[in-house]
PDB file of C-alpha atoms and ligand atoms in Angstrom:
ATOM      1  CA  MET B   1     -16.043 -13.638  -2.990  1.00  0.00           C
ATOM      2  CA  ARG B   2     -18.993 -15.480  -4.382  1.00  0.00           C
ATOM      3  CA  LEU B   3     -22.247 -13.477  -3.951  1.00  0.00           C
ATOM      4  CA  LYS B   4     -25.441 -15.036  -2.987  1.00  0.00           C
ATOM      5  CA  ARG B   5     -28.376 -14.937  -5.612  1.00  0.00           C
ATOM      6  CA  LYS B   6     -31.032 -12.231  -4.605  1.00  0.00           C
ATOM      7  CA  HIS B   7     -34.646 -12.358  -5.481  1.00  0.00           C
ATOM      8  CA  TRP B   8     -34.298  -8.881  -6.981  1.00  0.00           C
ATOM      9  CA  CYS B   9     -31.376  -9.996  -9.341  1.00  0.00           C
ATOM     10  CA  GLU B  10     -33.299 -10.272 -12.583  1.00  0.00           C
ATOM     11  CA  ASN B  11     -35.438  -7.071 -11.957  1.00  0.00           C
ATOM     12  CA  ALA B  12     -32.548  -4.890 -11.167  1.00  0.00           C
ATOM     13  CA  ILE B  13     -30.727  -6.221 -14.258  1.00  0.00           C
ATOM     14  CA  GLU B  14     -33.724  -5.725 -16.669  1.00  0.00           C
ATOM     15  CA  ASN B  15     -34.280  -1.968 -15.123  1.00  0.00           C
ATOM     16  CA  LYS B  16     -30.675  -0.938 -16.172  1.00  0.00           C
ATOM     17  CA  ARG B  17     -30.373  -3.587 -19.188  1.00  0.00           C
ATOM     18  CA  GLU B  18     -29.005  -0.702 -21.444  1.00  0.00           C
ATOM     19  CA  TYR B  19     -25.847  -0.775 -19.095  1.00  0.00           C
ATOM     20  CA  LEU B  20     -25.100  -4.381 -19.689  1.00  0.00           C
ATOM     21  CA  VAL B  21     -23.668  -6.488 -22.337  1.00  0.00           C
ATOM     22  CA  LYS B  22     -23.622 -10.333 -21.773  1.00  0.00           C
ATOM     23  CA  ALA B  23     -20.884 -12.639 -22.960  1.00  0.00           C
ATOM     24  CA  THR B  24     -23.081 -13.527 -25.921  1.00  0.00           C
ATOM     25  CA  GLU B  25     -23.723  -9.948 -27.033  1.00  0.00           C
ATOM     26  CA  ILE B  26     -19.870  -8.909 -27.431  1.00  0.00           C
ATOM     27  CA  SER B  27     -19.996  -9.050 -31.110  1.00  0.00           C
ATOM     28  CA  GLN B  28     -23.016  -6.925 -31.332  1.00  0.00           C
ATOM     29  CA  ASN B  29     -22.889  -2.952 -32.272  1.00  0.00           C
ATOM     30  CA  LYS B  30     -23.871  -1.839 -28.682  1.00  0.00           C
ATOM     31  CA  PHE B  31     -20.506  -3.141 -27.389  1.00  0.00           C
ATOM     32  CA  GLN B  32     -18.451  -2.463 -30.535  1.00  0.00           C
ATOM     33  CA  ASP B  33     -19.572   1.071 -30.776  1.00  0.00           C
ATOM     34  CA  PHE B  34     -18.979   1.686 -27.050  1.00  0.00           C
ATOM     35  CA  ILE B  35     -15.333   0.529 -27.185  1.00  0.00           C
ATOM     36  CA  ASN B  36     -14.930   2.278 -30.738  1.00  0.00           C
ATOM     37  CA  CYS B  37     -14.182   5.678 -28.947  1.00  0.00           C
ATOM     38  CA  LYS B  38     -11.685   8.234 -28.232  1.00  0.00           C
ATOM     39  CA  HIS B  39     -10.769   7.424 -24.642  1.00  0.00           C
ATOM     40  CA  LEU B  40     -11.445   3.877 -23.169  1.00  0.00           C
ATOM     41  CA  ALA B  41     -10.773   2.765 -19.659  1.00  0.00           C
ATOM     42  CA  LEU B  42     -11.422  -0.792 -18.099  1.00  0.00           C
ATOM     43  CA  GLU B  43     -11.902  -1.725 -14.728  1.00  0.00           C
ATOM     44  CA  ILE B  44     -11.261  -5.601 -14.502  1.00  0.00           C
ATOM     45  CA  GLY B  45     -13.259  -7.047 -11.703  1.00  0.00           C
ATOM     46  CA  SER B  46     -15.435  -4.305 -10.979  1.00  0.00           C
ATOM     47  CA  GLY B  47     -17.608  -5.922  -8.124  1.00  0.00           C
ATOM     48  CA  LYS B  48     -20.647  -3.806  -7.019  1.00  0.00           C
ATOM     49  CA  GLY B  49     -19.731  -0.970  -9.470  1.00  0.00           C
ATOM     50  CA  ASP B  50     -18.972   1.862  -7.275  1.00  0.00           C
ATOM     51  CA  PHE B  51     -15.699   2.908  -8.840  1.00  0.00           C
ATOM     52  CA  ALA B  52     -16.886   2.514 -12.472  1.00  0.00           C
ATOM     53  CA  ILE B  53     -20.047   4.559 -11.709  1.00  0.00           C
ATOM     54  CA  SER B  54     -18.074   7.334  -9.931  1.00  0.00           C
ATOM     55  CA  MET B  55     -15.334   7.516 -12.673  1.00  0.00           C
ATOM     56  CA  ALA B  56     -17.765   7.636 -15.428  1.00  0.00           C
ATOM     57  CA  LYS B  57     -19.611  10.407 -13.690  1.00  0.00           C
ATOM     58  CA  LYS B  58     -16.243  12.281 -13.079  1.00  0.00           C
ATOM     59  CA  TYR B  59     -14.990  11.789 -16.514  1.00  0.00           C
ATOM     60  CA  PRO B  60     -17.622  12.080 -19.164  1.00  0.00           C
ATOM     61  CA  ASP B  61     -15.070  12.022 -21.937  1.00  0.00           C
ATOM     62  CA  ILE B  62     -13.868   8.663 -21.034  1.00  0.00           C
ATOM     63  CA  ASN B  63     -15.746   5.453 -21.949  1.00  0.00           C
ATOM     64  CA  PHE B  64     -15.674   3.053 -18.906  1.00  0.00           C
ATOM     65  CA  LEU B  65     -15.911  -0.414 -19.374  1.00  0.00           C
ATOM     66  CA  ALA B  66     -16.522  -2.258 -16.030  1.00  0.00           C
ATOM     67  CA  ILE B  67     -15.874  -6.030 -16.669  1.00  0.00           C
ATOM     68  CA  GLU B  68     -17.268  -8.537 -13.947  1.00  0.00           C
ATOM     69  CA  MET B  69     -17.584 -12.119 -14.256  1.00  0.00           C
ATOM     70  CA  GLN B  70     -20.242 -12.759 -11.547  1.00  0.00           C
ATOM     71  CA  SER B  71     -23.846 -11.507 -12.619  1.00  0.00           C
ATOM     72  CA  MET B  72     -25.024 -10.939  -8.860  1.00  0.00           C
ATOM     73  CA  ALA B  73     -22.186  -8.310  -8.492  1.00  0.00           C
ATOM     74  CA  ILE B  74     -23.357  -6.629 -11.839  1.00  0.00           C
ATOM     75  CA  ALA B  75     -26.984  -6.603 -10.542  1.00  0.00           C
ATOM     76  CA  TYR B  76     -25.850  -4.845  -7.476  1.00  0.00           C
ATOM     77  CA  ALA B  77     -23.900  -2.213  -9.579  1.00  0.00           C
ATOM     78  CA  LEU B  78     -26.887  -1.653 -12.099  1.00  0.00           C
ATOM     79  CA  ARG B  79     -29.021  -0.778  -8.852  1.00  0.00           C
ATOM     80  CA  LYS B  80     -26.839   1.936  -8.059  1.00  0.00           C
ATOM     81  CA  ILE B  81     -26.869   3.852 -11.324  1.00  0.00           C
ATOM     82  CA  PRO B  82     -28.804   6.919 -10.839  1.00  0.00           C
ATOM     83  CA  ASP B  83     -31.786   7.611 -13.121  1.00  0.00           C
ATOM     84  CA  GLU B  84     -30.143  10.367 -15.015  1.00  0.00           C
ATOM     85  CA  LYS B  85     -28.282   8.796 -18.064  1.00  0.00           C
ATOM     86  CA  ILE B  86     -24.560   8.032 -18.122  1.00  0.00           C
ATOM     87  CA  ASP B  87     -23.513   7.543 -21.685  1.00  0.00           C
ATOM     88  CA  ASN B  88     -20.263   6.624 -21.080  1.00  0.00           C
ATOM     89  CA  LEU B  89     -20.530   3.645 -18.850  1.00  0.00           C
ATOM     90  CA  LEU B  90     -21.064  -0.030 -19.714  1.00  0.00           C
ATOM     91  CA  PHE B  91     -20.732  -3.192 -17.633  1.00  0.00           C
ATOM     92  CA  VAL B  92     -19.677  -6.366 -19.402  1.00  0.00           C
ATOM     93  CA  ASN B  93     -20.589  -9.823 -17.689  1.00  0.00           C
ATOM     94  CA  VAL B  94     -17.687 -11.902 -18.751  1.00  0.00           C
ATOM     95  CA  ASP B  95     -14.671 -13.396 -17.555  1.00  0.00           C
ATOM     96  CA  ALA B  96     -11.925 -10.988 -18.708  1.00  0.00           C
ATOM     97  CA  HIS B  97      -9.587 -13.753 -20.109  1.00  0.00           C
ATOM     98  CA  TYR B  98     -12.242 -14.060 -22.911  1.00  0.00           C
ATOM     99  CA  LEU B  99     -12.291 -10.205 -23.721  1.00  0.00           C
ATOM    100  CA  PHE B 100      -8.702  -9.527 -24.723  1.00  0.00           C
ATOM    101  CA  GLU B 101      -9.254 -11.154 -28.293  1.00  0.00           C
ATOM    102  CA  GLN B 102     -12.600  -9.140 -28.776  1.00  0.00           C
ATOM    103  CA  ILE B 103     -10.714  -5.467 -27.977  1.00  0.00           C
ATOM    104  CA  LYS B 104      -7.215  -6.015 -29.319  1.00  0.00           C
ATOM    105  CA  ASN B 105      -7.981  -3.689 -32.095  1.00  0.00           C
ATOM    106  CA  HIS B 106      -9.259  -0.908 -29.813  1.00  0.00           C
ATOM    107  CA  LYS B 107      -6.366   0.626 -27.899  1.00  0.00           C
ATOM    108  CA  VAL B 108      -7.128   1.232 -24.099  1.00  0.00           C
ATOM    109  CA  ASP B 109      -5.930   4.281 -22.215  1.00  0.00           C
ATOM    110  CA  THR B 110      -6.221   3.104 -18.724  1.00  0.00           C
ATOM    111  CA  ILE B 111      -6.740  -0.371 -16.930  1.00  0.00           C
ATOM    112  CA  PHE B 112      -7.738  -0.408 -13.500  1.00  0.00           C
ATOM    113  CA  LEU B 113      -7.447  -3.312 -11.136  1.00  0.00           C
ATOM    114  CA  ASN B 114      -9.102  -2.526  -7.907  1.00  0.00           C
ATOM    115  CA  PHE B 115      -8.750  -5.173  -4.963  1.00  0.00           C
ATOM    116  CA  SER B 116      -8.452  -8.203  -7.154  1.00  0.00           C
ATOM    117  CA  ASP B 117      -8.978 -11.522  -5.587  1.00  0.00           C
ATOM    118  CA  PRO B 118      -5.506 -12.484  -3.990  1.00  0.00           C
ATOM    119  CA  TRP B 119      -5.516 -16.234  -4.907  1.00  0.00           C
ATOM    120  CA  PRO B 120      -3.120 -17.030  -2.093  1.00  0.00           C
ATOM    121  CA  LYS B 121      -2.247 -20.744  -2.603  1.00  0.00           C
ATOM    122  CA  LYS B 122       0.637 -21.286  -4.735  1.00  0.00           C
ATOM    123  CA  ARG B 123      -1.268 -23.493  -7.234  1.00  0.00           C
ATOM    124  CA  GLN B 124      -3.994 -20.788  -7.684  1.00  0.00           C
ATOM    125  CA  ASN B 125      -1.488 -17.957  -8.271  1.00  0.00           C
ATOM    126  CA  LYS B 126      -1.969 -18.140 -11.893  1.00  0.00           C
ATOM    127  CA  ARG B 127      -5.484 -16.949 -11.625  1.00  0.00           C
ATOM    128  CA  ARG B 128      -4.318 -13.641 -10.117  1.00  0.00           C
ATOM    129  CA  LEU B 129      -5.062 -10.668 -12.506  1.00  0.00           C
ATOM    130  CA  THR B 130      -1.838  -9.477 -12.061  1.00  0.00           C
ATOM    131  CA  TYR B 131      -0.085 -12.715 -13.168  1.00  0.00           C
ATOM    132  CA  PRO B 132       2.609 -12.321 -15.849  1.00  0.00           C
ATOM    133  CA  THR B 133       0.332 -13.703 -18.595  1.00  0.00           C
ATOM    134  CA  MET B 134      -2.268 -10.829 -17.783  1.00  0.00           C
ATOM    135  CA  LEU B 135       0.315  -8.207 -17.666  1.00  0.00           C
ATOM    136  CA  ASN B 136       1.416  -9.312 -21.053  1.00  0.00           C
ATOM    137  CA  GLU B 137      -2.493  -9.106 -22.402  1.00  0.00           C
ATOM    138  CA  TYR B 138      -2.759  -5.742 -20.634  1.00  0.00           C
ATOM    139  CA  TYR B 139       0.377  -4.730 -22.413  1.00  0.00           C
ATOM    140  CA  ASN B 140      -0.769  -5.575 -25.695  1.00  0.00           C
ATOM    141  CA  ILE B 141      -4.096  -3.834 -25.447  1.00  0.00           C
ATOM    142  CA  LEU B 142      -2.721  -0.609 -24.043  1.00  0.00           C
ATOM    143  CA  SER B 143      -2.047   2.472 -26.142  1.00  0.00           C
ATOM    144  CA  LEU B 144       1.353   3.913 -26.091  1.00  0.00           C
ATOM    145  CA  ASN B 145       1.525   5.903 -22.674  1.00  0.00           C
ATOM    146  CA  GLY B 146      -1.443   3.786 -21.664  1.00  0.00           C
ATOM    147  CA  GLN B 147      -1.326   2.942 -17.930  1.00  0.00           C
ATOM    148  CA  LEU B 148      -2.300  -0.066 -15.473  1.00  0.00           C
ATOM    149  CA  ILE B 149      -3.174   1.240 -12.030  1.00  0.00           C
ATOM    150  CA  PHE B 150      -3.439  -1.369  -9.380  1.00  0.00           C
ATOM    151  CA  LYS B 151      -4.834  -0.987  -5.819  1.00  0.00           C
ATOM    152  CA  THR B 152      -4.815  -3.773  -3.010  1.00  0.00           C
ATOM    153  CA  ASP B 153      -5.138  -4.164   0.838  1.00  0.00           C
ATOM    154  CA  ASN B 154      -2.998  -7.374   0.394  1.00  0.00           C
ATOM    155  CA  ASP B 155       0.609  -7.292   0.996  1.00  0.00           C
ATOM    156  CA  VAL B 156       1.441 -10.726  -0.371  1.00  0.00           C
ATOM    157  CA  LEU B 157      -0.544  -9.837  -3.479  1.00  0.00           C
ATOM    158  CA  PHE B 158       1.281  -6.611  -3.880  1.00  0.00           C
ATOM    159  CA  ASN B 159       4.629  -7.800  -3.279  1.00  0.00           C
ATOM    160  CA  ASP B 160       4.335 -10.778  -5.670  1.00  0.00           C
ATOM    161  CA  SER B 161       2.529  -8.384  -8.333  1.00  0.00           C
ATOM    162  CA  LEU B 162       5.735  -6.281  -8.067  1.00  0.00           C
ATOM    163  CA  GLU B 163       7.895  -9.262  -8.911  1.00  0.00           C
ATOM    164  CA  TYR B 164       5.470 -10.101 -11.992  1.00  0.00           C
ATOM    165  CA  LEU B 165       6.192  -6.604 -13.163  1.00  0.00           C
ATOM    166  CA  LYS B 166       9.895  -7.250 -13.052  1.00  0.00           C
ATOM    167  CA  GLU B 167       9.201  -9.731 -16.147  1.00  0.00           C
ATOM    168  CA  SER B 168       7.188  -7.266 -17.889  1.00  0.00           C
ATOM    169  CA  LYS B 169       7.714  -4.564 -20.286  1.00  0.00           C
ATOM    170  CA  PHE B 170       5.945  -2.032 -18.456  1.00  0.00           C
ATOM    171  CA  LYS B 171       7.737   1.028 -16.725  1.00  0.00           C
ATOM    172  CA  VAL B 172       6.980   1.858 -13.056  1.00  0.00           C
ATOM    173  CA  VAL B 173       5.614   5.291 -12.565  1.00  0.00           C
ATOM    174  CA  ILE B 174       4.631   4.905  -8.932  1.00  0.00           C
ATOM    175  CA  ILE B 175       4.840   2.502  -6.031  1.00  0.00           C
ATOM    176  CA  ASP B 176       3.077   3.434  -2.961  1.00  0.00           C
ATOM    177  CA  TYR B 177       2.780   1.262   0.167  1.00  0.00           C
ATOM    178  CA  ASP B 178       0.359   3.673   2.027  1.00  0.00           C
ATOM    179  CA  TYR B 179      -1.781   5.337  -0.659  1.00  0.00           C
ATOM    180  CA  ASP B 180      -3.784   8.184   0.684  1.00  0.00           C
ATOM    181  CA  GLY B 181      -6.539   7.908  -1.832  1.00  0.00           C
ATOM    182  CA  LYS B 182      -6.305  11.535  -2.844  1.00  0.00           C
ATOM    183  CA  ASP B 183      -5.466  11.295  -6.660  1.00  0.00           C
ATOM    184  CA  GLU B 184      -7.907  13.291  -8.773  1.00  0.00           C
ATOM    185  CA  PHE B 185      -8.095  10.118 -11.396  1.00  0.00           C
ATOM    186  CA  ASP B 186      -9.552   7.731  -8.849  1.00  0.00           C
ATOM    187  CA  SER B 187     -12.526   6.894  -6.992  1.00  0.00           C
ATOM    188  CA  LEU B 188     -12.954   4.713  -3.768  1.00  0.00           C
ATOM    189  CA  THR B 189     -14.144   1.249  -4.376  1.00  0.00           C
ATOM    190  CA  GLU B 190     -16.549  -0.898  -2.114  1.00  0.00           C
ATOM    191  CA  TYR B 191     -13.663  -3.140  -0.700  1.00  0.00           C
ATOM    192  CA  GLU B 192     -11.480   0.283  -0.378  1.00  0.00           C
ATOM    193  CA  SER B 193     -13.989   1.738   1.936  1.00  0.00           C
ATOM    194  CA  ARG B 194     -13.985  -1.387   3.976  1.00  0.00           C
ATOM    195  CA  PHE B 195     -10.286  -1.638   4.523  1.00  0.00           C
ATOM    196  CA  ARG B 196      -9.640   2.061   4.965  1.00  0.00           C
ATOM    197  CA  GLY B 197     -12.288   1.849   7.837  1.00  0.00           C
ATOM    198  CA  LEU B 198     -10.075  -0.990   9.266  1.00  0.00           C
ATOM    199  CA  ASN B 199      -7.073   1.255   9.003  1.00  0.00           C
ATOM    200  CA  ILE B 200      -5.333  -1.158   6.646  1.00  0.00           C
ATOM    201  CA  PRO B 201      -2.820   0.601   4.438  1.00  0.00           C
ATOM    202  CA  ILE B 202      -3.739   0.613   0.678  1.00  0.00           C
ATOM    203  CA  LYS B 203      -0.996  -0.378  -1.534  1.00  0.00           C
ATOM    204  CA  ARG B 204      -0.952   1.000  -5.190  1.00  0.00           C
ATOM    205  CA  PHE B 205       1.132   0.973  -8.476  1.00  0.00           C
ATOM    206  CA  ILE B 206       0.923   2.786 -11.713  1.00  0.00           C
ATOM    207  CA  VAL B 207       2.759   1.271 -14.551  1.00  0.00           C
ATOM    208  CA  LYS B 208       2.992   2.876 -18.110  1.00  0.00           C
ATOM    209  CA  LYS B 209       3.465   1.241 -21.680  1.00  0.00           C
ATOM    210  CA  GLU B 210       6.419   3.182 -23.257  1.00  0.00           C
TER     211      GLU B 210
HETATM  212  C1  LIG W   1     -12.409  -8.757  -4.269  1.00  0.00           C
HETATM  213  S1  LIG W   1     -13.673  -8.326  -5.458  1.00  0.00           S
HETATM  214  C2  LIG W   1     -13.218  -6.524  -5.523  1.00  0.00           C
HETATM  215  C3  LIG W   1     -14.530  -5.700  -6.307  1.00  0.00           C
HETATM  216  C4  LIG W   1     -14.213  -4.343  -6.379  1.00  0.00           C
HETATM  217  N1  LIG W   1     -13.126  -3.979  -7.301  1.00  0.00           N
HETATM  218  C5  LIG W   1     -13.802  -3.478  -5.323  1.00  0.00           C
HETATM  219  O1  LIG W   1     -12.743  -3.107  -5.032  1.00  0.00           O
HETATM  220  O2  LIG W   1     -14.816  -3.209  -4.317  1.00  0.00           O
HETATM  221  C6  LIG W   1     -13.051  -8.753  -7.038  1.00  0.00           C
HETATM  222  C7  LIG W   1     -14.030  -8.903  -8.209  1.00  0.00           C
HETATM  223  O3  LIG W   1     -13.379  -9.209  -9.312  1.00  0.00           O
HETATM  224  C8  LIG W   1     -14.241 -10.227 -10.035  1.00  0.00           C
HETATM  225  N2  LIG W   1     -13.310 -11.089 -10.804  1.00  0.00           N
HETATM  226  C9  LIG W   1     -12.179 -11.733 -10.528  1.00  0.00           C
HETATM  227  N3  LIG W   1     -11.603 -12.303 -11.457  1.00  0.00           N
HETATM  228  C10 LIG W   1     -12.163 -11.803 -12.736  1.00  0.00           C
HETATM  229  C11 LIG W   1     -12.098 -12.038 -14.068  1.00  0.00           C
HETATM  230  N4  LIG W   1     -11.195 -12.881 -14.573  1.00  0.00           N
HETATM  231  N5  LIG W   1     -12.917 -11.467 -15.049  1.00  0.00           N
HETATM  232  C12 LIG W   1     -13.968 -10.687 -14.441  1.00  0.00           C
HETATM  233  N6  LIG W   1     -14.173 -10.407 -13.162  1.00  0.00           N
HETATM  234  C13 LIG W   1     -13.323 -11.060 -12.230  1.00  0.00           C
HETATM  235  C14 LIG W   1     -14.850 -10.965  -9.009  1.00  0.00           C
HETATM  236  O4  LIG W   1     -16.028 -11.702  -9.384  1.00  0.00           O
HETATM  237  C15 LIG W   1     -15.147  -9.991  -7.918  1.00  0.00           C
HETATM  238  O5  LIG W   1     -16.265  -9.485  -8.254  1.00  0.00           O
END
Protein backbone atom coordinates (compact mmCIF):
# COMPACT_ATOMS: atom_id res chain seq x y z
CA MET A 1 0.00 0.00 0.00
CA ARG A 2 1.28 3.45 -0.99
CA LEU A 3 1.83 5.56 2.14
CA LYS A 4 0.89 9.24 2.20
CA ARG A 5 3.77 11.64 2.65
CA LYS A 6 3.75 13.24 6.12
CA HIS A 7 5.21 16.60 7.11
CA TRP A 8 7.56 14.96 9.65
CA CYS A 9 9.09 12.58 7.10
CA GLU A 10 12.30 14.52 6.32
CA ASN A 11 12.99 15.21 10.02
CA ALA A 12 12.48 11.57 10.99
CA ILE A 13 14.95 10.51 8.31
CA GLU A 14 17.53 13.17 9.25
CA ASN A 15 17.33 12.26 12.98
CA LYS A 16 18.26 8.65 12.30
CA ARG A 17 20.23 9.09 9.08
CA GLU A 18 22.97 6.71 10.27
CA TYR A 19 20.48 3.82 9.85
CA LEU A 20 19.71 4.63 6.22
CA VAL A 21 21.41 4.04 2.91
CA LYS A 22 19.83 5.57 -0.19
CA ALA A 23 19.95 3.94 -3.63
CA THR A 24 22.75 6.28 -4.71
CA GLU A 25 24.89 5.32 -1.69
CA ILE A 26 25.02 1.56 -2.19
CA SER A 27 28.57 1.60 -3.56
CA GLN A 28 29.82 3.55 -0.52
CA ASN A 29 31.74 2.07 2.41
CA LYS A 30 28.89 2.32 4.89
CA PHE A 31 26.78 -0.16 2.92
CA GLN A 32 29.67 -2.36 1.81
CA ASP A 33 31.09 -2.61 5.37
CA PHE A 34 27.67 -3.54 6.71
CA ILE A 35 27.13 -6.42 4.29
CA ASN A 36 30.72 -7.57 4.66
CA CYS A 37 29.95 -9.35 7.93
CA LYS A 38 29.85 -12.83 9.39
CA HIS A 39 26.06 -13.29 9.48
CA LEU A 40 23.74 -11.34 7.21
CA ALA A 41 19.93 -11.43 7.08
CA LEU A 42 17.71 -9.51 4.66
CA GLU A 43 14.13 -8.48 5.09
CA ILE A 44 12.68 -7.57 1.70
CA GLY A 45 9.74 -5.16 1.92
CA SER A 46 10.33 -4.16 5.54
CA GLY A 47 7.42 -1.67 5.66
CA LYS A 48 7.35 0.30 8.90
CA GLY A 49 10.28 -1.63 10.32
CA ASP A 50 8.86 -3.45 13.38
CA PHE A 51 10.29 -6.83 12.37
CA ALA A 52 13.81 -5.69 11.45
CA ILE A 53 14.19 -3.52 14.56
CA SER A 54 12.98 -6.27 16.87
CA MET A 55 15.15 -8.97 15.24
CA ALA A 56 18.26 -6.77 15.27
CA LYS A 57 17.79 -6.20 19.00
CA LYS A 58 17.24 -9.92 19.66
CA TYR A 59 20.18 -11.11 17.52
CA PRO A 60 23.11 -8.69 17.88
CA ASP A 61 25.49 -11.09 16.06
CA ILE A 62 23.47 -10.93 12.83
CA ASN A 63 23.45 -7.86 10.60
CA PHE A 64 19.88 -7.10 9.51
CA LEU A 65 19.49 -5.29 6.21
CA ALA A 66 15.93 -4.02 5.79
CA ILE A 67 15.10 -3.34 2.14
CA GLU A 68 12.18 -1.03 1.44
CA MET A 69 11.36 0.94 -1.70
CA GLN A 70 8.96 3.48 -0.11
CA SER A 71 10.83 6.27 1.64
CA MET A 72 7.74 7.10 3.71
CA ALA A 73 7.69 3.56 5.15
CA ILE A 74 11.36 4.00 6.02
CA ALA A 75 10.56 7.29 7.78
CA TYR A 76 8.02 5.43 9.96
CA ALA A 77 10.63 2.76 10.68
CA LEU A 78 13.38 5.21 11.60
CA ARG A 79 11.02 6.94 14.05
CA LYS A 80 10.71 3.63 15.92
CA ILE A 81 14.43 3.10 16.45
CA PRO A 82 15.25 3.68 20.11
CA ASP A 83 17.96 6.12 21.21
CA GLU A 84 20.37 3.41 22.28
CA LYS A 85 22.49 2.46 19.28
CA ILE A 86 21.67 -0.69 17.29
CA ASP A 87 24.88 -1.45 15.37
CA ASN A 88 23.52 -4.38 13.39
CA LEU A 89 20.58 -2.66 11.66
CA LEU A 90 20.50 -0.80 8.35
CA PHE A 91 17.62 0.27 6.12
CA VAL A 92 18.18 0.59 2.41
CA ASN A 93 15.75 2.62 0.33
CA VAL A 94 15.74 0.75 -2.94
CA ASP A 95 13.66 -1.65 -5.02
CA ALA A 96 15.02 -5.08 -4.13
CA HIS A 97 15.37 -5.95 -7.82
CA TYR A 98 18.32 -3.56 -8.05
CA LEU A 99 20.16 -4.92 -5.05
CA PHE A 100 21.02 -8.50 -5.99
CA GLU A 101 23.86 -7.48 -8.28
CA GLN A 102 25.38 -5.41 -5.46
CA ILE A 103 25.34 -8.18 -2.88
CA LYS A 104 26.12 -11.16 -5.07
CA ASN A 105 29.59 -11.59 -3.54
CA HIS A 106 28.34 -11.44 0.06
CA LYS A 107 26.54 -14.58 1.09
CA VAL A 108 23.28 -14.15 2.95
CA ASP A 109 22.19 -16.53 5.74
CA THR A 110 18.48 -15.72 5.83
CA ILE A 111 15.99 -13.86 3.67
CA PHE A 112 12.68 -12.86 5.24
CA LEU A 113 9.61 -11.99 3.16
CA ASN A 114 6.88 -10.75 5.47
CA PHE A 115 3.37 -10.10 4.15
CA SER A 116 4.59 -9.25 0.67
CA ASP A 117 2.18 -7.47 -1.66
CA PRO A 118 -0.13 -10.14 -3.21
CA TRP A 119 -0.39 -8.64 -6.74
CA PRO A 120 -3.58 -10.67 -7.38
CA LYS A 121 -4.17 -9.84 -11.06
CA LYS A 122 -2.66 -12.37 -13.44
CA ARG A 123 -0.78 -9.71 -15.41
CA GLN A 124 0.77 -8.39 -12.15
CA ASN A 125 1.87 -11.77 -10.80
CA LYS A 126 5.44 -11.30 -11.95
CA ARG A 127 5.84 -8.41 -9.49
CA ARG A 128 5.41 -10.81 -6.59
CA LEU A 129 8.45 -11.18 -4.36
CA THR A 130 8.01 -14.96 -4.49
CA TYR A 131 7.84 -15.13 -8.30
CA PRO A 132 10.19 -17.77 -9.81
CA THR A 133 12.67 -15.16 -11.08
CA MET A 134 12.94 -13.76 -7.54
CA LEU A 135 13.29 -17.23 -5.99
CA ASN A 136 16.18 -17.74 -8.36
CA GLU A 137 17.85 -14.48 -7.22
CA TYR A 138 17.42 -15.50 -3.58
CA TYR A 139 18.89 -18.92 -4.26
CA ASN A 140 21.97 -17.34 -5.83
CA ILE A 141 22.73 -14.95 -2.97
CA LEU A 142 22.02 -17.39 -0.13
CA SER A 143 24.86 -19.31 1.45
CA LEU A 144 24.75 -23.10 1.60
CA ASN A 145 22.09 -24.04 4.20
CA GLY A 146 20.81 -20.47 3.95
CA GLN A 147 17.06 -20.13 4.31
CA LEU A 148 14.15 -18.20 2.87
CA ILE A 149 11.28 -17.59 5.31
CA PHE A 150 7.94 -16.35 4.01
CA LYS A 151 4.86 -15.34 6.04
CA THR A 152 1.53 -14.17 4.65
CA ASP A 153 -2.16 -13.86 5.44
CA ASN A 154 -3.04 -14.35 1.76
CA ASP A 155 -4.15 -17.86 0.68
CA VAL A 156 -3.85 -17.28 -3.05
CA LEU A 157 -0.37 -15.80 -2.78
CA PHE A 158 0.70 -18.60 -0.47
CA ASN A 159 -0.59 -21.41 -2.69
CA ASP A 160 0.81 -19.82 -5.85
CA SER A 161 4.15 -19.37 -4.07
CA LEU A 162 4.19 -23.07 -3.18
CA GLU A 163 3.75 -23.76 -6.91
CA TYR A 164 6.63 -21.39 -7.77
CA LEU A 165 8.78 -23.25 -5.24
CA LYS A 166 8.30 -26.51 -7.14
CA GLU A 167 10.15 -24.95 -10.08
CA SER A 168 13.01 -23.80 -7.82
CA LYS A 169 16.05 -25.56 -6.42
CA PHE A 170 14.99 -24.92 -2.82
CA LYS A 171 14.34 -27.75 -0.40
CA VAL A 172 11.17 -27.35 1.65
CA VAL A 173 11.72 -27.43 5.42
CA ILE A 174 8.34 -26.30 6.78
CA ILE A 175 4.94 -25.55 5.30
CA ASP A 176 2.48 -24.28 7.86
CA TYR A 177 -1.10 -23.15 7.07
CA ASP A 178 -1.74 -21.85 10.57
CA TYR A 179 1.53 -20.67 12.05
CA ASP A 180 1.26 -19.84 15.77
CA GLY A 181 3.98 -17.16 15.65
CA LYS A 182 5.99 -18.79 18.40
CA ASP A 183 9.30 -19.54 16.68
CA GLU A 184 12.22 -17.98 18.53
CA PHE A 185 13.87 -16.81 15.29
CA ASP A 186 10.94 -14.58 14.38
CA SER A 187 9.17 -11.37 15.38
CA LEU A 188 5.78 -9.86 14.81
CA THR A 189 5.36 -7.50 11.86
CA GLU A 190 2.91 -4.60 11.60
CA TYR A 191 0.71 -6.45 9.09
CA GLU A 192 0.91 -9.65 11.09
CA SER A 193 -0.43 -7.92 14.23
CA ARG A 194 -3.33 -6.63 12.19
CA PHE A 195 -4.20 -10.02 10.66
CA ARG A 196 -3.76 -11.93 13.91
CA GLY A 197 -6.13 -9.39 15.48
CA LEU A 198 -8.71 -10.37 12.85
CA ASN A 199 -8.11 -14.12 13.50
CA ILE A 200 -6.84 -14.67 9.96
CA PRO A 201 -4.53 -17.71 9.89
CA ILE A 202 -0.94 -16.85 9.09
CA LYS A 203 0.64 -19.08 6.48
CA ARG A 204 4.38 -19.65 6.51
CA PHE A 205 7.04 -21.62 4.69
CA ILE A 206 10.72 -22.09 5.31
CA VAL A 207 12.90 -23.38 2.49
CA LYS A 208 16.59 -24.02 2.38
CA LYS A 209 19.47 -23.98 -0.10
CA GLU A 210 21.26 -27.34 0.00
C1 LIG B 1 2.24 -5.25 2.50
S1 LIG B 1 3.64 -4.36 3.05
C2 LIG B 1 4.25 -5.37 4.40
C3 LIG B 1 5.18 -4.60 5.31
C4 LIG B 1 5.85 -5.41 6.44
N1 LIG B 1 6.71 -6.46 5.92
C5 LIG B 1 4.83 -6.01 7.38
O1 LIG B 1 4.67 -7.24 7.39
O2 LIG B 1 4.22 -5.26 8.15
C6 LIG B 1 4.81 -4.73 1.78
C7 LIG B 1 5.99 -3.75 1.74
O3 LIG B 1 6.93 -4.23 0.78
C8 LIG B 1 7.46 -3.13 0.06
N2 LIG B 1 7.94 -3.67 -1.22
C9 LIG B 1 7.21 -4.30 -2.17
N3 LIG B 1 7.98 -4.67 -3.21
C10 LIG B 1 9.24 -4.25 -2.92
C11 LIG B 1 10.49 -4.32 -3.60
N4 LIG B 1 10.58 -4.88 -4.82
N5 LIG B 1 11.59 -3.79 -3.02
C12 LIG B 1 11.50 -3.20 -1.80
N6 LIG B 1 10.34 -3.09 -1.09
C13 LIG B 1 9.24 -3.62 -1.64
C14 LIG B 1 6.28 -2.16 -0.06
O4 LIG B 1 6.70 -0.85 -0.31
C15 LIG B 1 5.61 -2.34 1.31
O5 LIG B 1 6.12 -1.42 2.25
